[in-house]
Coordinates of C-alpha atoms and ligand atoms in Angstrom, one line a residue:
M1 CA 71.9 69.7 124.4
A2 CA 74.6 70.6 126.8
L3 CA 77.2 68.7 128.7
D4 CA 77.2 68.4 132.5
P5 CA 79.3 71.2 134.0
E6 CA 82.1 69.0 135.1
T7 CA 82.5 67.2 131.8
F8 CA 82.4 70.5 130.0
S9 CA 85.0 72.0 132.3
Q10 CA 87.3 69.1 131.6
L11 CA 86.8 69.5 127.8
R12 CA 87.6 73.2 128.0
H13 CA 90.7 72.4 130.0
Q14 CA 91.8 69.9 127.4
V15 CA 91.2 72.4 124.6
R16 CA 93.1 75.1 126.4
R17 CA 96.0 72.7 126.8
F18 CA 95.8 71.7 123.2
V19 CA 96.0 75.3 122.1
S20 CA 98.9 76.2 124.4
E21 CA 100.9 73.0 124.1
R22 CA 100.3 71.8 120.6
L23 CA 98.8 74.6 118.4
T24 CA 100.6 77.8 119.5
P25 CA 104.1 76.2 119.2
N26 CA 103.3 75.2 115.6
E27 CA 102.0 78.7 114.5
D28 CA 105.3 79.6 112.7
R29 CA 105.4 76.2 111.0
V30 CA 101.9 76.8 109.6
E31 CA 102.8 80.3 108.5
E32 CA 105.9 79.1 106.7
S33 CA 104.5 76.0 105.1
D34 CA 100.9 77.2 104.5
E35 CA 99.8 73.8 105.8
V36 CA 98.3 72.5 109.0
P37 CA 100.4 69.5 110.0
I38 CA 98.5 66.2 109.6
E39 CA 99.4 65.0 113.1
L40 CA 97.6 68.0 114.5
V41 CA 94.5 67.2 112.4
A42 CA 94.6 63.7 113.8
E43 CA 94.7 65.2 117.4
M44 CA 91.8 67.5 116.6
K45 CA 89.8 64.4 115.5
A46 CA 90.7 62.6 118.7
L47 CA 89.6 65.6 120.8
G48 CA 86.2 65.6 119.0
L49 CA 86.7 69.1 117.6
F50 CA 85.1 68.2 114.3
G51 CA 81.8 67.3 116.0
L52 CA 81.5 70.0 118.7
S53 CA 78.1 71.2 117.5
I54 CA 76.7 67.9 116.2
P55 CA 74.3 66.1 118.6
E56 CA 75.5 62.9 120.3
E57 CA 72.9 60.8 118.4
Y58 CA 74.8 61.7 115.2
G59 CA 78.2 61.0 116.7
G60 CA 79.2 64.5 117.9
L61 CA 79.8 66.0 121.3
G62 CA 76.5 67.8 121.3
L63 CA 77.6 71.1 122.8
S64 CA 75.2 74.0 123.2
L65 CA 76.3 77.1 121.3
R66 CA 77.1 78.7 124.7
E67 CA 79.6 75.9 125.3
E68 CA 80.9 76.0 121.7
A69 CA 81.4 79.8 122.2
E70 CA 83.5 79.1 125.3
L71 CA 85.7 76.8 123.3
C72 CA 86.0 79.3 120.5
L73 CA 87.3 81.8 123.0
E74 CA 90.1 79.4 123.6
L75 CA 90.6 78.3 120.0
G76 CA 90.6 82.0 118.8
Q77 CA 93.8 82.5 120.8
T78 CA 96.0 80.8 118.1
S79 CA 96.4 81.0 114.3
P80 CA 93.0 80.8 112.6
A81 CA 94.3 78.1 110.3
F82 CA 93.9 75.5 113.0
R83 CA 90.2 76.2 113.7
S84 CA 89.5 76.5 110.0
V85 CA 90.4 72.8 109.5
F86 CA 87.3 71.8 111.5
G87 CA 85.4 75.1 111.5
T88 CA 83.2 74.3 108.4
N89 CA 82.3 70.9 109.9
V90 CA 81.3 72.5 113.2
G91 CA 79.5 75.4 111.5
I92 CA 78.5 76.4 108.0
G93 CA 79.2 73.0 106.4
S94 CA 77.1 70.9 108.7
Q95 CA 74.4 73.1 110.2
G96 CA 72.2 73.2 107.1
I97 CA 71.9 69.5 107.3
L98 CA 71.3 69.6 111.0
I99 CA 68.8 72.5 111.1
D100 CA 66.7 71.8 108.0
G101 CA 67.8 68.3 106.8
T102 CA 65.6 65.2 106.9
E103 CA 66.3 62.5 109.4
E104 CA 67.7 60.3 106.6
Q105 CA 70.1 63.1 105.5
R106 CA 71.3 63.7 109.1
L107 CA 71.8 60.0 109.7
E108 CA 73.7 59.6 106.4
W109 CA 76.0 62.5 106.6
L110 CA 76.4 63.9 110.2
P111 CA 78.3 61.0 111.8
R112 CA 81.1 61.3 109.1
I113 CA 81.2 65.1 109.5
A114 CA 81.3 64.8 113.3
S115 CA 84.2 62.3 113.3
G116 CA 86.2 64.4 110.7
E117 CA 86.1 61.5 108.3
A118 CA 84.4 63.9 105.9
I119 CA 85.2 67.6 105.7
F120 CA 82.2 69.6 104.6
S121 CA 82.2 73.0 102.9
F122 CA 79.5 75.6 102.5
A123 CA 79.1 76.8 98.9
L124 CA 77.0 79.9 98.8
T125 CA 79.2 82.7 97.4
E126 CA 79.6 83.1 93.6
P127 CA 81.7 85.5 91.4
E128 CA 78.6 87.7 91.0
A129 CA 76.8 87.0 94.3
G130 CA 78.7 87.8 97.4
S131 CA 76.8 90.1 99.8
D132 CA 73.8 89.8 97.6
A133 CA 73.5 86.1 98.2
A134 CA 69.9 85.9 96.9
S135 CA 71.1 86.8 93.4
L136 CA 73.1 83.6 93.0
R137 CA 73.1 82.0 89.5
T138 CA 74.1 78.4 90.0
T139 CA 71.3 76.3 88.8
A140 CA 69.9 72.9 89.8
R141 CA 67.6 71.4 87.2
L142 CA 65.3 68.5 88.1
E143 CA 65.7 65.6 85.7
G144 CA 63.8 62.5 86.7
D145 CA 64.8 61.7 90.3
A146 CA 68.0 63.8 90.2
Y147 CA 69.1 67.4 90.0
V148 CA 71.8 68.6 87.6
I149 CA 73.9 71.4 89.0
N150 CA 75.8 74.0 87.0
G151 CA 77.6 77.0 88.2
T152 CA 80.7 78.4 90.0
K153 CA 81.2 79.0 93.7
R154 CA 83.9 81.3 94.9
F155 CA 86.3 81.5 97.9
I156 CA 85.0 78.2 99.3
T157 CA 86.7 77.4 102.6
N158 CA 88.1 73.9 102.8
A159 CA 87.0 73.0 99.3
S160 CA 90.3 71.3 98.5
R161 CA 90.0 69.2 101.7
A162 CA 86.3 68.5 101.3
Q163 CA 84.5 65.2 100.8
G164 CA 81.2 67.1 100.5
F165 CA 79.5 70.5 100.0
T166 CA 76.3 72.0 101.0
V167 CA 75.5 73.9 97.8
M168 CA 72.9 76.6 97.3
A169 CA 71.5 76.6 93.8
R170 CA 68.5 78.0 92.0
T171 CA 65.8 75.3 91.3
N172 CA 63.3 77.8 90.0
P173 CA 64.9 79.9 87.2
A174 CA 61.7 82.0 86.9
E175 CA 62.1 83.2 90.5
K176 CA 65.1 85.5 90.6
G177 CA 65.2 86.1 94.4
A178 CA 65.5 84.0 97.5
S179 CA 62.5 81.8 97.1
G180 CA 63.9 80.2 93.9
I181 CA 66.9 78.8 95.8
S182 CA 67.4 75.3 97.3
A183 CA 70.2 73.7 99.3
F184 CA 71.8 70.4 98.3
I185 CA 74.3 67.9 99.8
V186 CA 76.8 67.2 97.1
A187 CA 79.5 64.5 97.4
R188 CA 82.9 65.7 96.3
D189 CA 83.5 62.6 94.1
S190 CA 80.4 63.4 92.0
P191 CA 81.5 63.6 88.3
G192 CA 81.7 67.2 87.0
I193 CA 83.2 68.9 90.1
T194 CA 86.5 70.6 89.6
L195 CA 88.5 73.0 91.8
G196 CA 90.2 76.3 90.9
K197 CA 93.7 77.1 92.0
A198 CA 94.3 77.9 95.7
D199 CA 93.5 81.5 96.5
H200 CA 96.5 83.6 97.7
K201 CA 95.3 85.7 100.6
M202 CA 96.5 88.6 102.7
G203 CA 96.7 86.4 105.8
Q204 CA 95.3 83.3 107.4
R205 CA 98.0 81.2 105.9
G206 CA 97.3 77.5 106.3
T207 CA 93.6 78.0 105.6
R208 CA 92.4 76.8 102.2
T209 CA 90.0 78.6 99.8
C210 CA 89.3 78.2 96.1
D211 CA 86.7 78.2 93.4
V212 CA 84.5 75.2 92.9
Y213 CA 83.1 74.5 89.4
F214 CA 80.0 72.4 88.9
D215 CA 79.6 71.2 85.4
N216 CA 76.4 69.0 84.9
V217 CA 76.9 67.5 88.4
T218 CA 74.1 65.0 89.0
V219 CA 72.8 64.8 92.6
P220 CA 70.1 62.4 93.7
A221 CA 66.9 64.3 94.5
A222 CA 67.2 62.7 98.0
N223 CA 70.1 65.2 98.6
L224 CA 67.8 68.2 98.5
I225 CA 68.1 69.5 102.1
G226 CA 64.7 69.2 103.8
G227 CA 63.2 67.4 100.8
R228 CA 61.4 70.5 99.5
P229 CA 62.7 73.0 97.0
G230 CA 62.7 76.8 97.6
L231 CA 64.0 76.7 101.2
G232 CA 67.7 76.9 100.6
F233 CA 68.2 80.7 101.1
K234 CA 66.5 80.5 104.5
T235 CA 68.6 77.5 105.4
A236 CA 71.7 79.5 104.4
M237 CA 70.6 82.5 106.5
K238 CA 69.9 80.3 109.6
V239 CA 73.3 78.7 109.2
L240 CA 74.9 82.1 109.0
D241 CA 73.1 83.4 112.1
R242 CA 74.7 80.7 114.1
G243 CA 78.0 81.0 112.3
R244 CA 78.1 84.7 113.1
I245 CA 77.9 84.0 116.8
H246 CA 80.7 81.4 116.4
M247 CA 82.9 83.9 114.5
A248 CA 82.3 86.6 117.1
A249 CA 83.6 84.2 119.8
V250 CA 86.6 83.4 117.7
A251 CA 87.3 87.1 117.2
T252 CA 87.0 87.7 120.9
G253 CA 89.4 84.8 121.6
T254 CA 92.0 86.4 119.3
A255 CA 91.6 89.8 121.0
R256 CA 92.5 88.0 124.3
R257 CA 95.7 86.8 122.7
L258 CA 96.5 90.2 121.3
L259 CA 95.9 91.8 124.7
A260 CA 98.1 89.2 126.5
M261 CA 100.9 89.8 124.0
S262 CA 100.6 93.5 124.3
V263 CA 100.7 93.5 128.1
A264 CA 103.7 91.2 128.1
Y265 CA 105.6 93.3 125.5
A266 CA 104.8 96.6 127.2
A267 CA 106.0 95.2 130.6
E268 CA 109.3 94.1 129.1
R269 CA 110.1 96.9 126.6
R270 CA 111.9 99.8 128.2
Q271 CA 112.2 103.3 126.8
F272 CA 113.1 106.6 128.4
G273 CA 114.4 104.6 131.4
Q274 CA 111.2 102.7 132.2
A275 CA 108.9 99.9 131.0
I276 CA 106.5 101.3 128.5
I277 CA 103.6 99.9 130.4
D278 CA 104.2 102.7 132.9
F279 CA 103.4 105.4 130.3
Q280 CA 99.8 106.5 130.5
L281 CA 99.4 106.7 126.7
V282 CA 100.3 103.0 126.4
Q283 CA 98.0 102.3 129.4
G284 CA 95.2 104.0 127.5
M285 CA 95.6 101.7 124.6
L286 CA 95.7 98.6 126.8
A287 CA 92.7 99.8 128.8
D288 CA 90.7 100.3 125.6
M289 CA 91.6 96.8 124.5
Q290 CA 90.6 95.3 127.8
T291 CA 87.3 97.2 127.9
E292 CA 86.2 96.3 124.4
L293 CA 87.3 92.7 125.0
F294 CA 85.2 92.5 128.1
A295 CA 82.2 94.0 126.2
A296 CA 82.6 91.4 123.4
E297 CA 82.9 88.5 125.8
A298 CA 79.7 89.5 127.5
M299 CA 77.9 90.0 124.2
V300 CA 79.1 86.6 122.9
R301 CA 77.9 84.8 126.0
E302 CA 74.6 86.5 126.1
T303 CA 73.9 86.0 122.3
A304 CA 74.9 82.4 122.5
R305 CA 72.6 81.9 125.5
R306 CA 69.7 83.4 123.7
Y307 CA 70.4 81.3 120.6
D308 CA 70.3 78.2 122.7
A309 CA 67.0 79.3 124.3
S310 CA 65.5 80.1 120.9
R311 CA 65.7 76.4 119.9
E312 CA 62.9 75.8 122.4
D313 CA 61.2 79.1 122.2
P314 CA 61.8 80.9 118.8
D315 CA 63.3 84.4 119.2
P316 CA 62.8 86.7 116.3
E317 CA 65.7 88.8 117.4
I318 CA 68.3 86.1 116.7
P319 CA 69.3 87.4 113.2
M320 CA 69.7 90.9 114.6
I321 CA 71.6 90.1 117.7
A322 CA 73.8 87.5 115.9
A323 CA 74.7 90.3 113.4
S324 CA 75.3 92.8 116.2
C325 CA 77.5 90.4 118.0
K326 CA 79.7 89.6 115.0
Y327 CA 79.8 93.2 113.9
F328 CA 81.0 94.4 117.3
A329 CA 83.4 91.5 118.0
T330 CA 85.1 91.5 114.6
E331 CA 85.5 95.3 114.4
M332 CA 86.7 95.2 118.0
V333 CA 89.5 92.6 117.2
G334 CA 90.5 94.8 114.2
R335 CA 91.0 97.7 116.6
A336 CA 92.8 95.4 119.1
A337 CA 95.2 94.2 116.4
D338 CA 95.9 97.8 115.4
R339 CA 96.6 98.8 119.0
A340 CA 98.8 95.7 119.5
V341 CA 101.0 96.7 116.5
Q342 CA 101.1 100.3 117.9
I343 CA 102.2 99.1 121.3
H344 CA 104.9 97.0 119.8
G345 CA 106.1 100.0 117.8
G346 CA 108.4 99.2 114.8
A347 CA 108.8 95.6 116.1
G348 CA 105.1 95.2 115.6
Y349 CA 105.5 95.7 111.8
M350 CA 108.1 92.9 111.6
S351 CA 107.0 89.5 110.7
E352 CA 109.0 87.8 113.5
Y353 CA 106.6 89.4 116.0
K354 CA 103.2 87.6 115.9
V355 CA 101.1 90.7 116.1
E356 CA 102.0 91.5 112.5
R357 CA 100.5 88.1 111.5
F358 CA 97.4 88.5 113.6
Y359 CA 96.9 92.0 112.2
R360 CA 96.6 90.5 108.7
D361 CA 94.7 87.4 109.9
V362 CA 91.9 89.2 111.6
R363 CA 91.1 91.5 108.7
L364 CA 89.1 88.7 107.1
L365 CA 86.8 88.4 110.0
R366 CA 85.1 91.7 109.0
L367 CA 84.4 90.3 105.5
Y368 CA 83.3 86.6 105.6
E369 CA 80.0 85.3 107.0
G370 CA 78.6 88.8 106.4
T371 CA 80.6 92.0 105.9
S372 CA 80.2 94.6 108.6
Q373 CA 78.0 96.6 106.2
I374 CA 75.7 93.7 105.6
L375 CA 75.5 93.1 109.3
Q376 CA 74.5 96.8 109.8
L377 CA 71.7 96.2 107.3
V378 CA 70.5 93.1 109.1
I379 CA 70.5 95.0 112.4
A380 CA 68.6 97.9 110.8
K381 CA 66.1 95.5 109.3
G382 CA 65.4 94.2 112.7
L383 CA 64.9 97.7 114.1
K384 CA 62.6 98.6 111.3
K385 CA 60.5 95.5 112.2
G386 CA 60.2 97.0 115.8
L387 CA 62.5 94.4 117.3
A388 CA 65.1 95.2 120.1
G389 CA 62.8 95.2 123.1
P390 CA 64.3 94.6 126.5
A391 CA 66.6 91.5 126.6
A392 CA 64.8 88.4 127.7
Ligands
COS401 N1 66.6 83.3 109.1 C1 65.5 82.8 108.4 N2 65.0 83.4 107.3 C2 65.6 84.5 106.9 C3 66.7 85.1 107.5 C4 67.2 84.5 108.7 N3 68.3 84.9 109.4 N4 67.1 86.2 106.9 C5 66.3 86.3 105.8 N5 65.4 85.3 105.9 C6 64.2 85.1 104.9 C7 63.4 86.4 104.9 O1 62.4 86.3 106.0 C8 62.7 86.3 103.6 O2 61.7 85.3 103.6 P1 60.2 85.7 103.0 O3 60.5 85.9 101.5 O4 59.5 84.4 103.3 O5 59.8 86.9 103.7 C9 63.8 85.7 102.7 O6 64.7 85.0 103.6 C10 64.6 86.7 101.9 O7 65.1 87.6 102.9 P2 65.6 89.1 102.6 O8 64.5 89.7 101.8 O9 66.0 89.8 103.8 O10 66.8 88.9 101.6 P3 67.8 89.9 100.9 O11 68.0 89.4 99.5 O12 67.4 91.3 101.2 O13 69.2 89.5 101.7 C11 71.0 89.7 103.2 C12 69.4 89.6 102.9 C13 71.7 90.8 102.5 C14 71.0 89.9 104.7 C15 71.6 88.4 102.9 O14 71.7 88.2 101.5 C16 73.0 88.2 103.5 O15 73.1 87.8 104.7 N6 74.0 88.4 102.7 C17 75.4 88.1 103.2 C18 75.7 86.8 102.8 C19 76.9 86.3 103.5 O16 77.0 86.4 104.7 N7 77.8 85.7 102.8 C20 79.0 85.1 103.3 C21 79.1 83.8 102.7 S1 79.7 82.6 103.8 S2 81.6 83.0 104.1

């Protein structure tokens, strides 16, 4: 599942132009309005961005993760609000259906997700179950040929745009851990679903998150992902493995932008009679940004390559290396944003300079799809199992 090199190169070129000519010039507008303009969403659909990861037979572009990561390196160079509009369709909202869904489920839902006709959200997190995802309390009770879902999901990205959710719920109340959890496809228009008020966040204006309440929501048993109960936690973890590589690529793209802005500013800003880029202490910060960026790019490409290879030949290290990749890249972009503000000096603290905005925006990357501390645990778990042999 990959495009031929020439077709992919054209697509990457198109995405690069879309970022520089359409998205970047609209960043301030998104920041002020807290909305992504609908004409840009239409252009995203036309470019195929909602279906990057979905195979061609289900209406998507069918990119490999290696290719998707290259596009994330481009898309990460602008405000995260833009990618977030289609990000759940490409990643956590659709991949459970693709990875573990039945053929009927894929055929029913993926074409709409790929075209952008249906926005899909991933509903795992709850008020009392964040990092400890296996302790989730939302229930799904089998009644005849339907499940009845009750519970609250928290911080759900794109919930207010969504036409559907993949919802993790407990089908076996006697089993308190991971094996009692199942995953469901739930249409937004099912009676009993209501949304909380929009979350007000530190950054990432233009992205949408809110609570989702399920009050006796009836879902056909045919919407149980994979058709068998008890597999939902593993589905969610597989989705997150993939999502973590995607997020690492986005973080790395943002670090590229931060470095470019910092180099440009340092070359233009003069103090003590010379451009500040000629001061060695400023050079040290730029060199650290470049070095860590280079390391993250290499890590993202290698991890995505191994993820693609693992689809043919399962690789037990994927959870560990996906966690390592997100951990490094998202911490790296946090340091890059901090250095970018430092290089800009007082100007970097002012909202008219974009580094102030990116500084707030990238903070979330170390929290969602696995905090840095959970990623450390996943890495250590792999090491305890004796993984981390020489790279394939
Ligand atoms: N792929 C497939 N299966 C996996 C898996 C993965 N990546 N990770 C775990 N599993 C399986 C385990 O093998 C185990 O299966 P068995 O019971 O058959 O052995 C089961 O799932 C439970 O795994 P584990 O015991 O490791 O679960 P824990 O409760 O210890 O939780 C962490 C593991 C903490 C890593 C998990 O809850 C997690 O990732 N939390 C963060 C959640 C998150 O990222 N939230 C963000 C929401 S989206 S913005």
